[in-house]
Amino acid sequence: SAFIQLSWNALERYKITNDQFLLTSMYYFPGLHEAKLIINDSIVKTQPVYIEHDDWLTAFRYKPDDVVPIYIETDKVYQDGFIQASTTLLTEYRADTSKEEYYVSYIRSRDFGVSGDNFSFTTRIKNPATKGKFHCQTSSIYIYTEAGGIYLIFSKPGCVGNSRIIVNDKLIDGRRNDLSALGCDFSQWQDIRVAVKNKHFELFINDSLVLETQYEEEMGKILTWQYFFMGNGAVDNLV
């Protein structure tokens, strides 16, 4: 059996028949994807596919691997100087916010002209949802680069086992490391700052250094920036 899979997501895998010479598919999210040619269960060839989207794209989905999201118009998520797809706004787009879980992403995809191995940023995030599965207020920042990236997954105190930090080839998992310093009450704005210099990574929360590590492999240029919330979190002040 032969398949083409558009990305990491197995739901985007399409079978190739022996009388087929052309297969077309659609990407629903911007960013850097790795298409795969799969024979039986083995990946035999990969091909990068990069899709730009210069403004912030807001996407709602019920599961992290949903292929087709609900798009929210960009100008409607801006409010009082920050961006947030409010519950009222999501309802206008027929997104069911009564579900036990749902996810909101804010994505910007372009060549930022910045190396992931030497840069810094400051931002503010909050995620006030607390009911049911939203109790941990899981909030993430994903920075995708040419050859890897930085993935910051935060949660409230008591849930830090779910937290995880990936800095290119370095994984720091909350289930095997003490990441209690990363636990925050995301009902309130939290200031996040990252500084990377010569492959040395530092993470600050509210001006306190909470984690630092060194990694080995070069990241290359930053190509995509994504905020990913379980719930409808908010973003302010990315500099």
mmCIF file of C-alpha atoms in Angstrom:
data_model
loop_
_atom_site.group_PDB
_atom_site.id
_atom_site.type_symbol
_atom_site.label_atom_id
_atom_site.label_comp_id
_atom_site.label_asym_id
_atom_site.label_seq_id
_atom_site.Cartn_x
_atom_site.Cartn_y
_atom_site.Cartn_z
ATOM 1 C CA SER A 1 0.000 0.000 0.000
ATOM 2 C CA ALA A 2 1.170 3.511 -0.799
ATOM 3 C CA PHE A 3 0.080 6.804 0.757
ATOM 4 C CA ILE A 4 0.797 10.501 0.698
ATOM 5 C CA GLN A 5 0.548 12.177 4.106
ATOM 6 C CA LEU A 6 0.536 15.970 4.131
ATOM 7 C CA SER A 7 2.046 16.516 7.587
ATOM 8 C CA TRP A 8 2.549 14.920 11.016
ATOM 9 C CA ASN A 9 -1.216 14.371 11.191
ATOM 10 C CA ALA A 10 -2.232 10.822 10.234
ATOM 11 C CA LEU A 11 -5.728 12.107 9.415
ATOM 12 C CA GLU A 12 -4.148 13.823 6.396
ATOM 13 C CA ARG A 13 -3.040 10.510 4.879
ATOM 14 C CA TYR A 14 -4.425 9.612 1.445
ATOM 15 C CA LYS A 15 -4.093 6.269 -0.311
ATOM 16 C CA ILE A 16 -2.583 6.096 -3.794
ATOM 17 C CA THR A 17 -4.126 3.600 -6.180
ATOM 18 C CA ASN A 18 -2.166 1.870 -8.942
ATOM 19 C CA ASP A 19 -4.109 3.653 -11.698
ATOM 20 C CA GLN A 20 -3.532 7.102 -10.227
ATOM 21 C CA PHE A 21 -1.012 9.612 -11.575
ATOM 22 C CA LEU A 22 -2.095 12.754 -9.737
ATOM 23 C CA LEU A 23 -3.260 13.450 -6.183
ATOM 24 C CA THR A 24 -4.349 16.900 -5.022
ATOM 25 C CA SER A 25 -5.017 17.914 -1.419
ATOM 26 C CA MET A 26 -5.506 21.070 0.620
ATOM 27 C CA TYR A 27 -3.576 22.458 3.584
ATOM 28 C CA TYR A 28 -5.842 24.207 6.086
ATOM 29 C CA PHE A 29 -3.106 25.658 8.298
ATOM 30 C CA PRO A 30 -0.188 27.882 7.307
ATOM 31 C CA GLY A 31 3.367 27.047 8.301
ATOM 32 C CA LEU A 32 6.109 24.577 7.461
ATOM 33 C CA HIS A 33 4.767 21.086 6.767
ATOM 34 C CA GLU A 34 6.610 17.896 5.883
ATOM 35 C CA ALA A 35 4.771 15.872 3.262
ATOM 36 C CA LYS A 36 5.583 12.155 3.238
ATOM 37 C CA LEU A 37 5.472 9.328 0.738
ATOM 38 C CA ILE A 38 4.670 6.184 2.732
ATOM 39 C CA ILE A 39 4.969 2.611 1.511
ATOM 40 C CA ASN A 40 3.130 0.270 3.884
ATOM 41 C CA ASP A 41 4.311 1.725 7.222
ATOM 42 C CA SER A 42 7.661 3.116 6.080
ATOM 43 C CA ILE A 43 8.394 6.721 5.130
ATOM 44 C CA VAL A 44 10.443 6.546 1.932
ATOM 45 C CA LYS A 45 10.554 10.224 0.942
ATOM 46 C CA THR A 46 9.756 13.611 2.500
ATOM 47 C CA GLN A 47 9.168 17.025 0.983
ATOM 48 C CA PRO A 48 8.883 20.350 2.860
ATOM 49 C CA VAL A 49 5.859 22.503 2.026
ATOM 50 C CA TYR A 50 5.836 26.078 3.323
ATOM 51 C CA ILE A 51 2.642 28.149 3.391
ATOM 52 C CA GLU A 52 2.869 31.805 4.376
ATOM 53 C CA HIS A 53 0.202 33.903 6.083
ATOM 54 C CA ASP A 54 1.538 37.301 7.080
ATOM 55 C CA ASP A 55 -1.315 38.431 9.354
ATOM 56 C CA TRP A 56 -2.559 36.509 12.388
ATOM 57 C CA LEU A 57 -4.824 33.597 11.460
ATOM 58 C CA THR A 58 -7.282 32.526 14.168
ATOM 59 C CA ALA A 59 -8.446 28.905 14.007
ATOM 60 C CA PHE A 60 -10.883 26.973 16.225
ATOM 61 C CA ARG A 61 -10.968 23.173 16.453
ATOM 62 C CA TYR A 62 -12.409 20.566 18.798
ATOM 63 C CA LYS A 63 -9.372 18.257 18.717
ATOM 64 C CA PRO A 64 -5.694 19.116 18.135
ATOM 65 C CA ASP A 65 -5.627 16.903 15.028
ATOM 66 C CA ASP A 66 -8.831 18.200 13.419
ATOM 67 C CA VAL A 67 -7.969 18.753 9.761
ATOM 68 C CA VAL A 68 -10.523 21.467 8.967
ATOM 69 C CA PRO A 69 -10.829 24.303 11.512
ATOM 70 C CA ILE A 70 -13.366 27.072 11.916
ATOM 71 C CA TYR A 71 -11.664 30.294 10.831
ATOM 72 C CA ILE A 72 -12.393 33.490 12.778
ATOM 73 C CA GLU A 73 -12.016 36.794 10.923
ATOM 74 C CA THR A 74 -8.815 38.533 11.966
ATOM 75 C CA ASP A 75 -10.241 41.990 12.620
ATOM 76 C CA LYS A 76 -12.814 40.546 15.025
ATOM 77 C CA VAL A 77 -10.298 39.014 17.453
ATOM 78 C CA TYR A 78 -8.602 42.353 18.187
ATOM 79 C CA GLN A 79 -10.005 43.968 21.330
ATOM 80 C CA ASP A 80 -8.597 46.609 23.675
ATOM 81 C CA GLY A 81 -5.073 46.182 22.297
ATOM 82 C CA PHE A 82 -4.851 42.384 22.515
ATOM 83 C CA ILE A 83 -6.193 39.420 20.548
ATOM 84 C CA GLN A 84 -8.729 36.923 21.838
ATOM 85 C CA ALA A 85 -11.462 34.870 20.237
ATOM 86 C CA SER A 86 -14.048 35.503 22.953
ATOM 87 C CA THR A 87 -16.731 32.939 23.748
ATOM 88 C CA THR A 88 -19.334 35.307 22.326
ATOM 89 C CA LEU A 89 -17.363 35.668 19.090
ATOM 90 C CA LEU A 90 -16.846 31.920 18.752
ATOM 91 C CA THR A 91 -20.580 31.359 19.178
ATOM 92 C CA GLU A 92 -21.216 33.761 16.292
ATOM 93 C CA TYR A 93 -19.180 31.391 14.108
ATOM 94 C CA ARG A 94 -21.195 28.384 15.335
ATOM 95 C CA ALA A 95 -18.312 27.003 17.374
ATOM 96 C CA ASP A 96 -19.718 24.956 20.259
ATOM 97 C CA THR A 97 -17.912 26.240 23.361
ATOM 98 C CA SER A 98 -19.962 23.951 25.610
ATOM 99 C CA LYS A 99 -17.831 20.979 24.513
ATOM 100 C CA GLU A 100 -15.545 19.321 27.068
ATOM 101 C CA GLU A 101 -12.534 20.472 25.095
ATOM 102 C CA TYR A 102 -11.699 22.800 22.242
ATOM 103 C CA TYR A 103 -8.619 24.633 21.012
ATOM 104 C CA VAL A 104 -7.903 28.095 19.662
ATOM 105 C CA SER A 105 -4.752 28.965 17.685
ATOM 106 C CA TYR A 106 -3.307 32.275 16.574
ATOM 107 C CA ILE A 107 -0.810 31.654 13.765
ATOM 108 C CA ARG A 108 1.508 33.894 11.793
ATOM 109 C CA SER A 109 3.706 32.376 9.085
ATOM 110 C CA ARG A 110 6.411 34.269 7.227
ATOM 111 C CA ASP A 111 10.183 34.501 6.996
ATOM 112 C CA PHE A 112 10.872 36.656 10.039
ATOM 113 C CA GLY A 113 14.501 37.131 8.969
ATOM 114 C CA VAL A 114 15.655 36.045 12.430
ATOM 115 C CA SER A 115 17.816 33.081 13.445
ATOM 116 C CA GLY A 116 16.291 30.805 16.066
ATOM 117 C CA ASP A 117 19.759 30.404 17.583
ATOM 118 C CA ASN A 118 20.168 34.111 18.426
ATOM 119 C CA PHE A 119 17.021 36.076 19.251
ATOM 120 C CA SER A 120 14.758 37.133 22.093
ATOM 121 C CA PHE A 121 11.089 37.939 22.574
ATOM 122 C CA THR A 122 8.650 39.101 25.228
ATOM 123 C CA THR A 123 4.922 38.411 25.220
ATOM 124 C CA ARG A 124 1.917 38.226 27.554
ATOM 125 C CA ILE A 125 -0.656 35.439 27.566
ATOM 126 C CA LYS A 126 -3.652 34.395 29.615
ATOM 127 C CA ASN A 127 -6.161 31.548 29.437
ATOM 128 C CA PRO A 128 -9.045 32.041 31.871
ATOM 129 C CA ALA A 129 -11.044 28.859 31.118
ATOM 130 C CA THR A 130 -11.173 26.576 34.186
ATOM 131 C CA LYS A 131 -14.103 24.163 33.794
ATOM 132 C CA GLY A 132 -13.660 20.418 33.263
ATOM 133 C CA LYS A 133 -10.725 19.546 31.005
ATOM 134 C CA PHE A 134 -9.840 23.255 30.835
ATOM 135 C CA HIS A 135 -8.889 23.189 34.513
ATOM 136 C CA CYS A 136 -5.148 23.096 33.799
ATOM 137 C CA GLN A 137 -5.322 26.212 31.579
ATOM 138 C CA THR A 138 -2.892 24.614 29.114
ATOM 139 C CA SER A 139 -1.251 27.369 27.059
ATOM 140 C CA SER A 140 1.482 26.938 24.451
ATOM 141 C CA ILE A 141 3.831 28.955 22.292
ATOM 142 C CA TYR A 142 5.226 27.160 19.234
ATOM 143 C CA ILE A 143 8.072 28.691 17.210
ATOM 144 C CA TYR A 144 8.826 26.720 14.049
ATOM 145 C CA THR A 145 12.172 27.141 12.313
ATOM 146 C CA GLU A 146 13.835 25.766 9.187
ATOM 147 C CA ALA A 147 15.363 22.836 11.085
ATOM 148 C CA GLY A 148 13.392 22.497 14.315
ATOM 149 C CA GLY A 149 11.982 25.000 16.748
ATOM 150 C CA ILE A 150 11.003 25.944 20.284
ATOM 151 C CA TYR A 151 7.859 24.549 21.933
ATOM 152 C CA LEU A 152 6.749 25.977 25.291
ATOM 153 C CA ILE A 153 3.796 24.249 26.982
ATOM 154 C CA PHE A 154 2.592 25.849 30.217
ATOM 155 C CA SER A 155 -0.093 24.975 32.756
ATOM 156 C CA LYS A 156 -1.336 26.118 36.159
ATOM 157 C CA PRO A 157 0.253 24.925 39.447
ATOM 158 C CA GLY A 158 -0.768 21.341 40.166
ATOM 159 C CA CYS A 159 -0.786 20.469 36.455
ATOM 160 C CA VAL A 160 2.893 20.976 35.629
ATOM 161 C CA GLY A 161 3.278 17.293 34.807
ATOM 162 C CA ASN A 162 1.608 18.312 31.556
ATOM 163 C CA SER A 163 4.197 21.028 30.927
ATOM 164 C CA ARG A 164 6.958 20.471 28.401
ATOM 165 C CA ILE A 165 9.791 22.481 26.944
ATOM 166 C CA ILE A 166 11.417 21.519 23.647
ATOM 167 C CA VAL A 167 14.362 23.547 22.413
ATOM 168 C CA ASN A 168 15.288 22.011 19.077
ATOM 169 C CA ASP A 169 17.052 18.751 20.017
ATOM 170 C CA LYS A 170 16.563 19.189 23.781
ATOM 171 C CA LEU A 171 13.403 17.867 25.498
ATOM 172 C CA ILE A 172 12.502 18.733 29.085
ATOM 173 C CA ASP A 173 9.360 16.809 30.037
ATOM 174 C CA GLY A 174 7.295 17.801 33.078
ATOM 175 C CA ARG A 175 6.676 14.144 33.945
ATOM 176 C CA ARG A 176 10.396 13.470 34.374
ATOM 177 C CA ASN A 177 11.641 16.891 35.458
ATOM 178 C CA ASP A 178 10.597 19.389 38.099
ATOM 179 C CA LEU A 179 8.912 22.143 36.109
ATOM 180 C CA SER A 180 6.954 23.565 39.044
ATOM 181 C CA ALA A 181 8.545 26.982 38.428
ATOM 182 C CA LEU A 182 6.603 27.097 35.151
ATOM 183 C CA GLY A 183 3.217 26.778 36.855
ATOM 184 C CA CYS A 184 1.162 29.995 36.593
ATOM 185 C CA ASP A 185 -2.369 31.183 37.206
ATOM 186 C CA PHE A 186 -3.325 31.926 33.630
ATOM 187 C CA SER A 187 -6.555 33.536 34.763
ATOM 188 C CA GLN A 188 -4.294 36.600 34.948
ATOM 189 C CA TRP A 189 -1.838 37.959 32.394
ATOM 190 C CA GLN A 190 1.562 36.271 32.602
ATOM 191 C CA ASP A 191 4.700 37.806 31.089
ATOM 192 C CA ILE A 192 6.829 35.323 29.131
ATOM 193 C CA ARG A 193 10.325 36.164 27.938
ATOM 194 C CA VAL A 194 12.803 33.998 26.036
ATOM 195 C CA ALA A 195 16.437 34.764 25.214
ATOM 196 C CA VAL A 196 18.553 32.539 22.962
ATOM 197 C CA LYS A 197 22.221 33.274 22.380
ATOM 198 C CA ASN A 198 24.683 30.893 20.733
ATOM 199 C CA LYS A 199 22.316 27.942 21.365
ATOM 200 C CA HIS A 200 21.903 28.814 25.038
ATOM 201 C CA PHE A 201 18.213 29.102 25.967
ATOM 202 C CA GLU A 202 16.734 31.068 28.885
ATOM 203 C CA LEU A 203 13.062 31.263 29.869
ATOM 204 C CA PHE A 204 11.695 33.976 32.161
ATOM 205 C CA ILE A 205 8.206 34.225 33.653
ATOM 206 C CA ASN A 206 7.295 37.587 35.171
ATOM 207 C CA ASP A 207 10.995 38.585 35.057
ATOM 208 C CA SER A 208 12.145 35.495 36.997
ATOM 209 C CA LEU A 209 14.511 33.036 35.315
ATOM 210 C CA VAL A 210 12.699 29.686 35.555
ATOM 211 C CA LEU A 211 14.678 27.496 33.151
ATOM 212 C CA GLU A 212 17.853 27.489 31.085
ATOM 213 C CA THR A 213 19.440 24.865 28.886
ATOM 214 C CA GLN A 214 21.900 24.314 26.066
ATOM 215 C CA TYR A 215 21.140 22.533 22.804
ATOM 216 C CA GLU A 216 23.331 21.297 19.952
ATOM 217 C CA GLU A 217 21.726 21.418 16.504
ATOM 218 C CA GLU A 218 21.233 24.658 14.565
ATOM 219 C CA MET A 219 17.620 25.796 14.159
ATOM 220 C CA GLY A 220 17.846 28.045 11.125
ATOM 221 C CA LYS A 221 15.487 30.956 10.504
ATOM 222 C CA ILE A 222 12.142 31.406 12.253
ATOM 223 C CA LEU A 223 9.307 30.690 9.806
ATOM 224 C CA THR A 224 6.105 30.320 11.840
ATOM 225 C CA TRP A 225 4.805 31.570 15.192
ATOM 226 C CA GLN A 226 1.805 29.962 16.882
ATOM 227 C CA TYR A 227 -0.050 30.469 20.149
ATOM 228 C CA PHE A 228 -2.073 27.351 20.943
ATOM 229 C CA PHE A 229 -4.592 27.276 23.792
ATOM 230 C CA MET A 230 -6.858 24.626 25.212
ATOM 231 C CA GLY A 231 -9.736 27.068 25.505
ATOM 232 C CA ASN A 232 -9.864 30.575 24.076
ATOM 233 C CA GLY A 233 -6.747 32.204 25.483
ATOM 234 C CA ALA A 234 -5.554 35.739 24.798
ATOM 235 C CA VAL A 235 -2.281 37.254 23.565
ATOM 236 C CA ASP A 236 -0.820 40.698 24.164
ATOM 237 C CA ASN A 237 2.447 42.491 23.440
ATOM 238 C CA LEU A 238 4.698 40.310 21.296
ATOM 239 C CA VAL A 239 7.998 42.171 20.862
#
